[in-house]
Coordinates of C-alpha atoms in Angstrom, one line a residue:
Chain Z
M1 CA 0.0 0.0 0.0
T2 CA 1.3 3.4 -0.9
M3 CA 0.8 6.0 1.9
P4 CA -0.6 9.3 0.7
Q5 CA 1.8 12.2 0.7
N6 CA 1.1 15.0 3.0
P7 CA 3.6 17.8 2.3
L8 CA 1.5 20.6 3.7
N9 CA 2.5 22.3 6.9
Y10 CA 0.4 25.2 8.0
S11 CA 1.4 25.1 11.7
S12 CA 2.4 28.2 13.6
D13 CA 5.9 26.7 14.2
A14 CA 6.4 27.0 10.5
D15 CA 5.6 30.7 10.5
P16 CA 8.6 32.9 11.4
A17 CA 6.2 35.8 12.2
I18 CA 4.7 34.1 15.2
K19 CA 7.4 31.6 16.2
E20 CA 8.4 33.6 19.2
F21 CA 5.1 34.1 20.9
D22 CA 4.5 37.0 23.2
T23 CA 1.1 37.9 24.5
T24 CA 1.8 41.7 24.6
K25 CA 2.9 41.6 20.9
L26 CA -0.1 39.5 19.9
L27 CA -2.5 41.9 21.6
K28 CA -0.9 45.2 20.5
N29 CA -4.0 46.1 18.6
A30 CA -6.0 45.7 21.8
R31 CA -3.7 48.1 23.6
K32 CA -4.3 50.6 20.7
Q33 CA -8.1 50.2 21.3
A34 CA -7.5 50.9 25.0
L35 CA -5.6 54.0 24.3
E36 CA -8.0 55.3 21.6
R37 CA -11.0 54.8 23.9
N38 CA -9.4 56.3 27.0
Y39 CA -9.9 53.3 29.2
K40 CA -7.4 54.9 31.5
D41 CA -10.2 57.1 32.7
F42 CA -12.2 54.3 34.3
F43 CA -12.1 50.9 36.0
I44 CA -12.5 47.7 33.9
C45 CA -13.1 44.4 35.6
D46 CA -13.1 41.1 33.6
V47 CA -15.4 38.7 35.4
D48 CA -14.6 35.6 33.4
S49 CA -11.0 34.9 32.3
H50 CA -8.9 31.8 32.4
H51 CA -5.5 30.2 32.9
Y52 CA -4.4 26.7 32.2
E53 CA -4.2 25.3 35.7
T54 CA -3.1 21.9 34.5
E55 CA 0.3 23.3 33.6
A56 CA 0.8 23.9 37.3
L57 CA -0.3 20.5 38.3
P58 CA 2.9 19.5 40.2
E59 CA 2.5 22.7 42.3
I60 CA -1.3 22.2 42.8
L61 CA -0.7 18.7 44.0
Q62 CA 1.5 19.9 46.8
Y63 CA -1.7 21.3 48.3
M64 CA -3.6 18.0 48.1
D65 CA -4.5 16.2 51.4
D66 CA -4.8 12.8 49.9
P67 CA -1.3 11.3 49.6
V68 CA -2.4 8.5 47.2
L69 CA -4.0 10.9 44.7
R70 CA -1.1 13.2 45.1
H71 CA 1.3 10.4 44.2
L72 CA -0.9 9.4 41.3
G73 CA -0.9 12.8 39.9
L74 CA 2.8 13.4 40.3
S75 CA 3.9 10.0 39.0
A76 CA 1.8 10.0 35.9
G77 CA 3.7 12.9 34.3
N78 CA 0.7 14.8 33.0
V79 CA -2.8 15.5 34.0
G80 CA -4.4 13.5 31.2
R81 CA -2.6 10.3 32.1
A82 CA -3.2 10.8 35.8
G83 CA -6.9 10.8 35.2
L84 CA -7.5 13.5 37.8
I85 CA -9.3 15.9 35.4
P86 CA -11.6 14.9 32.6
Q87 CA -10.4 16.2 29.2
A88 CA -12.8 17.9 26.8
I89 CA -12.9 16.8 23.3
G90 CA -12.9 19.6 20.7
S91 CA -10.5 21.7 18.9
Q92 CA -10.3 25.0 20.7
D93 CA -7.3 26.1 18.7
M94 CA -9.1 25.3 15.4
A95 CA -6.4 23.0 14.1
G96 CA -3.7 25.5 15.0
R97 CA -5.4 28.4 13.3
V98 CA -5.7 30.3 16.6
T99 CA -1.9 30.6 17.1
R100 CA -1.9 31.6 20.8
Y101 CA -2.8 28.1 21.8
P102 CA 0.4 26.4 20.6
G103 CA 2.3 29.7 21.3
R104 CA 1.1 30.4 24.8
S105 CA 2.7 27.3 26.4
K106 CA 6.1 28.2 25.0
E107 CA 5.9 31.9 26.0
T108 CA 9.0 33.1 27.9
V109 CA 8.5 34.7 31.3
P110 CA 10.8 35.9 34.0
P111 CA 11.4 33.6 37.0
T112 CA 9.2 35.8 39.2
P113 CA 6.3 36.4 39.8
H114 CA 4.5 33.2 39.1
R115 CA 4.2 32.4 35.4
D116 CA 0.4 32.6 35.5
I117 CA 0.6 36.1 37.1
T118 CA 2.9 37.3 34.4
L119 CA 0.8 35.9 31.5
T120 CA -2.4 37.2 33.1
R121 CA -1.0 40.7 33.6
R122 CA 0.2 40.8 30.0
W123 CA -3.2 40.2 28.5
M124 CA -4.9 42.4 31.2
D125 CA -2.6 45.3 30.4
A126 CA -3.1 44.9 26.7
L127 CA -6.9 44.8 26.9
G128 CA -7.1 47.6 29.4
V129 CA -8.4 45.3 32.2
D130 CA -7.6 46.4 35.7
M131 CA -8.9 43.4 37.7
A132 CA -9.7 39.9 36.5
C133 CA -11.7 37.1 37.9
L134 CA -9.6 34.1 37.1
F135 CA -11.0 30.6 36.5
P136 CA -9.4 27.3 35.6
T137 CA -9.9 25.7 32.2
P138 CA -10.0 21.8 32.1
M139 CA -11.3 21.8 35.7
L140 CA -14.6 23.2 34.4
L141 CA -15.4 19.6 33.5
L142 CA -14.3 18.3 36.9
A143 CA -17.9 17.8 38.0
T144 CA -18.2 15.1 35.4
H145 CA -15.4 13.0 37.0
P146 CA -16.8 9.6 37.9
Q147 CA -15.0 9.6 41.3
P148 CA -16.5 12.3 43.5
E149 CA -13.6 12.1 45.9
V150 CA -11.3 13.1 43.1
E151 CA -13.4 16.1 42.3
V152 CA -13.3 17.2 46.0
A153 CA -9.6 16.6 46.4
M154 CA -8.7 18.5 43.2
A155 CA -11.1 21.3 44.0
R156 CA -9.6 21.8 47.5
A157 CA -6.0 21.6 46.3
Y158 CA -6.6 23.9 43.4
N159 CA -8.4 26.5 45.5
R160 CA -5.6 26.5 48.1
W161 CA -2.9 26.8 45.4
L162 CA -4.8 29.6 43.6
C163 CA -5.3 31.5 46.9
E164 CA -1.7 31.2 48.0
R165 CA 0.3 31.4 44.8
I166 CA -1.8 33.8 42.7
L167 CA -4.5 35.7 44.7
E168 CA -2.2 36.4 47.7
E169 CA 0.4 37.7 45.3
D170 CA -1.5 40.0 43.1
K171 CA -4.4 42.2 44.2
R172 CA -5.5 42.7 40.6
M173 CA -6.6 39.1 40.4
C174 CA -9.6 37.5 42.1
S175 CA -11.7 34.4 41.7
M176 CA -15.0 32.7 42.4
V177 CA -13.4 29.5 43.6
Y178 CA -14.5 26.0 42.7
L179 CA -17.4 24.6 44.6
P180 CA -17.8 20.7 44.5
I181 CA -21.6 20.7 44.6
N182 CA -21.8 17.0 43.8
E183 CA -20.6 16.5 47.4
P184 CA -22.7 18.9 49.4
H185 CA -21.1 18.4 52.8
E186 CA -17.7 19.0 51.2
A187 CA -19.0 22.0 49.4
E188 CA -20.0 23.5 52.7
R189 CA -16.5 22.9 54.1
I190 CA -15.0 24.6 51.1
I191 CA -17.2 27.6 51.7
D192 CA -16.0 27.8 55.3
E193 CA -12.4 27.4 54.3
F194 CA -12.3 29.9 51.5
A195 CA -15.0 32.6 52.0
E196 CA -12.6 34.9 53.8
R197 CA -9.5 34.3 51.8
K198 CA -8.0 37.3 50.0
G199 CA -9.2 37.6 46.4
V200 CA -12.1 35.2 46.8
V201 CA -15.2 37.1 45.6
G202 CA -17.6 34.2 45.3
F203 CA -18.0 30.5 44.5
L204 CA -18.4 28.7 41.2
S205 CA -20.6 25.9 40.1
T206 CA -19.7 24.3 36.8
G207 CA -22.0 22.5 34.4
Y208 CA -23.2 18.9 34.2
L209 CA -23.7 18.1 37.9
K210 CA -24.7 14.6 39.0
R211 CA -27.8 15.9 40.7
P212 CA -30.0 18.8 39.6
I213 CA -29.1 22.1 41.2
H214 CA -32.4 22.3 43.2
D215 CA -31.8 18.9 44.8
N216 CA -32.7 19.1 48.5
A217 CA -29.1 18.0 49.4
N218 CA -27.9 21.4 48.2
M219 CA -30.0 23.7 50.3
R220 CA -27.4 24.0 53.1
I221 CA -24.9 25.1 50.5
F222 CA -27.1 28.0 49.4
S223 CA -27.9 29.0 52.9
K224 CA -24.2 29.2 53.7
L225 CA -23.5 31.3 50.7
E226 CA -26.3 33.6 51.6
E227 CA -24.9 33.9 55.2
H228 CA -21.5 34.7 53.9
G229 CA -22.9 37.2 51.4
M230 CA -21.1 35.4 48.6
P231 CA -22.5 35.2 45.1
L232 CA -22.8 31.9 43.2
G233 CA -21.6 31.8 39.7
F234 CA -22.7 29.2 37.1
H235 CA -20.0 28.7 34.6
A236 CA -21.4 26.8 31.7
V237 CA -19.5 24.1 29.9
Y238 CA -20.1 22.0 26.9
N239 CA -20.1 18.3 27.1
W240 CA -20.0 16.5 23.8
S241 CA -21.0 13.3 25.5
D242 CA -24.3 14.7 26.6
S243 CA -27.0 12.5 24.9
S244 CA -28.5 15.4 23.0
L245 CA -25.3 17.1 22.0
S246 CA -23.7 13.9 20.9
Q247 CA -25.7 14.0 17.7
L248 CA -23.8 17.1 16.6
N249 CA -20.7 16.5 14.5
K250 CA -19.0 19.9 14.4
F251 CA -17.1 21.5 17.2
I252 CA -18.7 24.8 16.6
S253 CA -22.1 23.2 16.7
V254 CA -21.6 21.7 20.1
H255 CA -19.9 24.8 21.3
A256 CA -22.7 27.1 20.1
L257 CA -25.4 25.0 21.7
G258 CA -23.6 23.3 24.6
F259 CA -22.8 26.3 26.7
S260 CA -26.3 27.8 26.4
F261 CA -27.9 24.4 26.9
C262 CA -26.0 24.0 30.2
N263 CA -27.1 27.4 31.5
I264 CA -30.7 26.9 30.3
I265 CA -31.0 23.7 32.2
H266 CA -29.6 25.1 35.5
M267 CA -31.5 28.4 35.1
T268 CA -34.8 26.6 34.4
N269 CA -34.4 24.4 37.5
W270 CA -33.2 27.3 39.6
V271 CA -36.2 29.5 38.7
M272 CA -39.0 27.0 38.4
N273 CA -38.2 25.5 41.8
G274 CA -38.4 28.8 43.4
M275 CA -34.7 29.1 44.5
P276 CA -34.8 33.0 44.3
E277 CA -37.8 32.9 46.7
R278 CA -36.0 30.4 49.0
F279 CA -32.7 32.3 49.1
P280 CA -33.7 35.9 48.3
K281 CA -30.3 37.3 49.3
L282 CA -28.2 34.9 47.3
R283 CA -27.0 36.6 44.2
T284 CA -26.3 34.5 41.1
M285 CA -24.2 35.2 38.0
W286 CA -24.7 33.2 34.8
I287 CA -21.4 32.9 32.9
E288 CA -20.3 32.2 29.4
S289 CA -23.2 31.5 27.1
G290 CA -23.6 34.7 25.2
L291 CA -26.8 36.7 25.7
A292 CA -29.3 35.5 23.2
W293 CA -30.4 32.5 25.3
I294 CA -31.7 34.8 28.1
P295 CA -34.6 36.5 26.2
F296 CA -35.4 33.2 24.6
L297 CA -35.7 31.5 28.0
M298 CA -37.5 34.4 29.5
Q299 CA -40.2 34.1 26.9
R300 CA -40.5 30.3 27.0
L301 CA -40.7 30.1 30.7
D302 CA -43.1 33.0 31.1
N303 CA -45.4 31.5 28.5
E304 CA -45.5 28.0 30.1
Y305 CA -45.8 29.5 33.6
M306 CA -48.9 31.5 32.8
M307 CA -50.6 28.4 31.5
R308 CA -49.6 26.2 34.5
T309 CA -48.7 28.3 37.5
S310 CA -49.5 25.3 39.7
D311 CA -46.3 23.6 38.5
A312 CA -44.2 26.3 40.1
P313 CA -46.1 27.2 43.3
L314 CA -43.2 28.9 45.0
L315 CA -43.1 31.7 42.4
K316 CA -44.6 35.0 43.3
K317 CA -43.9 36.6 39.9
K318 CA -43.1 35.5 36.4
P319 CA -39.8 33.6 35.7
S320 CA -38.5 36.5 33.6
D321 CA -38.9 38.8 36.6
Y322 CA -36.6 36.7 38.6
M323 CA -34.1 36.4 35.7
R324 CA -34.0 40.1 35.4
E325 CA -32.7 40.4 38.9
M326 CA -29.8 38.0 38.3
F327 CA -26.4 38.9 36.9
Y328 CA -24.9 37.9 33.6
S329 CA -21.4 37.9 32.0
S330 CA -21.2 39.2 28.5
Q331 CA -19.0 36.9 26.6
P332 CA -19.3 35.5 23.9
M333 CA -21.6 38.3 22.9
E334 CA -23.5 37.7 19.6
L335 CA -21.8 40.3 17.5
V336 CA -22.4 39.4 13.9
D337 CA -24.8 41.9 12.2
N338 CA -27.9 42.5 14.2
K339 CA -27.5 45.4 16.6
E340 CA -31.2 45.7 17.0
A341 CA -31.5 42.2 18.5
L342 CA -28.7 43.0 20.8
E343 CA -30.3 46.2 21.9
V344 CA -33.6 44.4 22.7
T345 CA -31.6 41.8 24.6
F346 CA -29.9 44.5 26.7
K347 CA -33.3 46.0 27.6
M348 CA -34.8 42.7 28.4
I349 CA -32.1 41.7 30.9
N350 CA -31.6 45.2 32.4
A351 CA -28.1 45.1 31.2
E352 CA -27.2 48.5 32.5
T353 CA -27.2 47.1 36.1
Q354 CA -27.1 43.3 35.6
L355 CA -24.5 42.7 32.8
L356 CA -20.8 42.4 33.6
Y357 CA -18.0 42.5 31.0
S358 CA -16.0 39.3 30.5
S359 CA -13.2 38.5 28.0
D360 CA -12.8 34.7 28.4
Y361 CA -9.2 35.3 27.5
P362 CA -7.1 33.4 26.5
H363 CA -9.8 31.1 25.0
W364 CA -10.5 31.1 21.3
D365 CA -13.7 33.2 21.3
M366 CA -12.5 36.0 23.6
D367 CA -14.1 39.4 23.6
L368 CA -12.4 42.7 24.0
P369 CA -13.8 45.6 26.1
S370 CA -14.6 47.3 22.9
T371 CA -17.4 44.8 22.3
I372 CA -19.2 46.8 25.1
Y373 CA -17.6 50.2 24.7
D374 CA -18.5 50.5 21.0
L375 CA -22.2 49.6 21.3
P376 CA -24.1 52.6 19.8
F377 CA -27.1 52.3 22.0
L378 CA -25.3 52.5 25.4
G379 CA -24.6 55.8 27.1
E380 CA -21.2 56.5 28.6
Q381 CA -22.2 55.7 32.2
A382 CA -23.8 52.4 31.1
K383 CA -20.7 51.4 29.3
R384 CA -18.6 52.1 32.4
D385 CA -21.0 50.2 34.6
I386 CA -21.0 47.1 32.4
L387 CA -17.2 47.2 32.0
G388 CA -16.5 47.6 35.7
G389 CA -19.0 49.3 37.9
N390 CA -21.4 46.4 38.1
A391 CA -18.7 44.0 39.1
Q392 CA -17.4 46.4 41.7
K393 CA -20.8 46.3 43.3
L394 CA -21.5 42.6 43.0
F395 CA -18.2 41.6 44.3
N396 CA -17.7 44.5 46.7
L397 CA -14.4 45.2 45.1
E398 CA -11.8 47.7 46.1
P399 CA -10.9 48.7 42.5
T400 CA -7.2 48.4 41.8
M401 CA -6.2 50.2 38.6
S402 CA -3.5 48.9 36.4
E403 CA -0.1 50.6 36.7
W404 CA -0.2 51.8 33.1
K405 CA -3.5 53.5 33.6
L406 CA -2.3 55.2 36.7
E407 CA 0.8 56.5 34.9
A408 CA -1.3 57.6 32.0
Q409 CA -3.6 59.5 34.3
K410 CA -0.7 61.2 35.9
A411 CA 0.7 62.2 32.5
G412 CA -2.8 63.7 31.7
Chain N
M1 CA -2.7 59.2 -4.2
P2 CA 0.9 59.4 -3.0
E3 CA 3.0 56.3 -3.2
K4 CA 5.1 55.1 -0.3
L5 CA 8.1 52.9 -0.9
L6 CA 7.9 49.8 1.3
C7 CA 10.7 47.4 0.4
A8 CA 12.6 45.7 -2.3
A9 CA 10.4 43.2 -4.3
A10 CA 12.8 40.4 -3.4
D11 CA 12.2 40.9 0.3
L12 CA 8.5 39.9 0.0
S13 CA 7.6 36.3 0.9
D14 CA 4.7 34.3 -0.4
T15 CA 4.2 32.4 2.9
T16 CA 4.1 35.2 5.5
A17 CA 2.9 38.8 5.2
R18 CA 5.3 41.6 6.0
I19 CA 3.9 44.3 8.2
F20 CA 4.8 47.9 7.5
E21 CA 3.7 51.0 9.4
V22 CA 2.7 53.8 7.1
E23 CA 1.6 57.1 8.6
G24 CA 0.5 55.3 11.8
V25 CA -1.3 52.5 10.0
E26 CA -0.1 48.9 9.9
I27 CA -0.3 47.4 6.4
G28 CA 0.3 43.7 5.7
V29 CA 1.9 42.9 2.4
I30 CA 2.2 39.5 0.8
R31 CA 3.1 38.0 -2.5
H32 CA 0.2 36.0 -3.8
N33 CA -0.3 34.3 -7.2
D34 CA 2.4 36.3 -8.9
T35 CA 1.0 39.6 -7.7
V36 CA 1.4 41.6 -4.5
V37 CA -1.6 42.5 -2.2
A38 CA -1.8 44.8 0.8
Y39 CA -4.4 45.1 3.5
R40 CA -4.8 47.1 6.6
N41 CA -3.6 44.9 9.5
I42 CA -6.9 45.2 11.4
C43 CA -9.6 42.5 11.5
P44 CA -13.1 44.0 11.0
H45 CA -14.4 41.6 13.6
Q46 CA -12.6 42.8 16.8
G47 CA -9.5 44.5 15.5
G48 CA -7.0 41.6 15.5
P49 CA -3.8 41.7 13.5
V50 CA -5.3 39.7 10.7
C51 CA -2.4 39.8 8.3
E52 CA -0.1 38.3 10.9
G53 CA -2.2 35.1 11.1
L54 CA -1.5 31.9 9.2
K55 CA -1.9 31.7 5.5
M56 CA -4.1 28.6 5.0
P57 CA -6.1 27.1 2.1
R58 CA -9.8 26.8 2.0
V59 CA -11.3 23.7 3.6
C60 CA -13.7 21.8 1.3
D61 CA -16.2 19.0 1.9
E62 CA -15.9 16.2 -0.6
L63 CA -19.1 14.4 -1.5
D64 CA -19.5 11.3 -3.7
E65 CA -22.0 10.9 -6.5
Q66 CA -24.7 10.2 -4.1
K67 CA -23.9 13.4 -2.1
R68 CA -22.5 11.4 0.8
S69 CA -19.8 13.0 2.7
V70 CA -16.5 11.4 1.9
R71 CA -13.8 13.5 3.6
Q72 CA -12.5 17.0 3.9
S73 CA -9.6 18.4 1.8
F74 CA -7.6 21.6 1.3
D75 CA -8.1 23.7 -1.8
T76 CA -4.8 25.3 -2.3
T77 CA -6.1 27.5 -5.2
E78 CA -7.9 29.6 -2.6
M79 CA -5.7 30.9 0.2
H80 CA -6.9 32.7 3.3
F81 CA -5.5 34.9 6.0
V82 CA -6.7 33.5 9.3
C83 CA -6.9 36.2 12.0
P84 CA -4.8 35.0 15.0
W85 CA -7.3 36.3 17.5
H86 CA -10.5 34.4 16.6
G87 CA -9.9 32.6 13.4
W88 CA -12.0 34.7 11.1
E89 CA -10.8 33.9 7.5
F90 CA -10.4 36.2 4.5
K91 CA -9.6 35.5 0.9
I92 CA -6.0 36.8 0.3
E93 CA -6.9 37.6 -3.3
T94 CA -9.9 39.9 -2.5
G95 CA -9.9 40.5 1.2
E96 CA -13.5 39.2 1.5
A97 CA -14.6 37.4 4.7
I98 CA -15.3 33.7 3.9
G99 CA -18.5 33.7 6.0
D100 CA -19.9 37.0 4.6
P101 CA -18.4 38.6 1.6
K102 CA -19.9 42.0 2.5
I103 CA -17.3 42.2 5.2
R104 CA -13.9 43.0 3.8
L105 CA -10.3 43.9 4.7
S106 CA -9.3 47.4 3.8
R107 CA -7.2 47.1 0.7
Y108 CA -4.4 49.2 -0.6
K109 CA -3.2 49.5 -4.2
V110 CA 0.3 48.1 -4.6
I111 CA 2.8 49.0 -7.3
E112 CA 5.7 46.8 -8.2
R113 CA 8.2 48.9 -10.2
D114 CA 11.9 48.7 -10.8
A115 CA 12.2 45.8 -8.3
Q116 CA 10.6 47.9 -5.6
I117 CA 7.3 47.6 -3.8
Y118 CA 5.2 50.8 -3.4
V119 CA 1.8 51.2 -1.8
E120 CA -0.7 54.0 -2.5
V121 CA -2.0 55.6 0.7

């Protein structure tokens, strides 16, 4: 048999222009946007950004209580082989077309501060972001791990590592730390351990839980969050193995539907089971599904509710009324060519007070602050609130401006 | 329109665009199919450095006579700039976005004369 010839090489390694990857250089056009739009004049907080925590696995495992799992992780050589974190199928880097994926892992940084701090500061400073809420990446699928004890052990070790190595070291970074809701008693212990840690501004539930979010076993978790005054974030994920999504054959298909589907499921359960009535002081933020799903779900749920209010007896108003009181992150905002639809969406969700800017950097579909700042239907104050003011209120943040903005302000 | 000298014709590659700054504007210039094209190095999507991305061929779906999907292949007769920020793709020959030809890169007229490359700005 003659093997077919494959002489084509379109990898970024073959391209001298991007061989030496540097985040600041890649994002120089973002910095131009920040200067042109005078972002130096106001605070920008990114409520959903990421790092690749698996690259720091040997460090994270030093914070793990369970010596057997720690040994497993350290001896296996990499996280995939250790089996500690489920791996998502799907080509985020679009077969190498998004060159920061292969480039980022090879980016050169100084020995101090921590590599993740340097890389995060580079993109924050380019985008004009002053503070960032940092989330893990592969760990967003940790809730699907078949061994609940692994989820808990990894969550606790990661949270400890994040607090000590990143959040303690840099006041421009914060996080809603991982909450292992599949194990409610452990989730309660996690809240107690981390609620007062520097830089912890809330707790995070990821998608595809083993029990529905309104399960009775979870009620003490929500009470505890309410007592601490800590918001609960729902960071959507896609799961190509989901029985509905598994019929899709393209990565962009499952990515387009999977995130929204995940938030739609949790939101529907959250609202129809009267969670906002049970925990009226618990603030929730719905992260990373774009915005178009929210008006869709508001209309669907209101329509059903009015025909069958007896199915949701805890509700004292329409589902959309509860949804309008929740918080949403902006990315990935539907930007293509229908500003009218976007404007209606902003009105329907009370975006001026409930929407918070997020970049999702360094992921493939990241949004710049200009996606908010350039919207023609927003006034200047609304832009500033969405880009930073709303996050400041929700997270009770002491705004820390970036050094370059402070210098630019001094220079006039 | 005034012409600006960019470089010697021999300095242009047909694999990677060269980026020039002309009066504060970055312009990506690349040799393509025996001609030279130049575009503003700004992606119309979110402003990424589109000319610095990979140059890649169009991806095609191959169907058999019964319209069954057989495989995917590269069509090297149609090459694209791929924006390194989000992967938006543009025909190098025309600057049109593959997903919506109404969206285009800003193009500059290029003159190749006496072994030198000039751009009209």
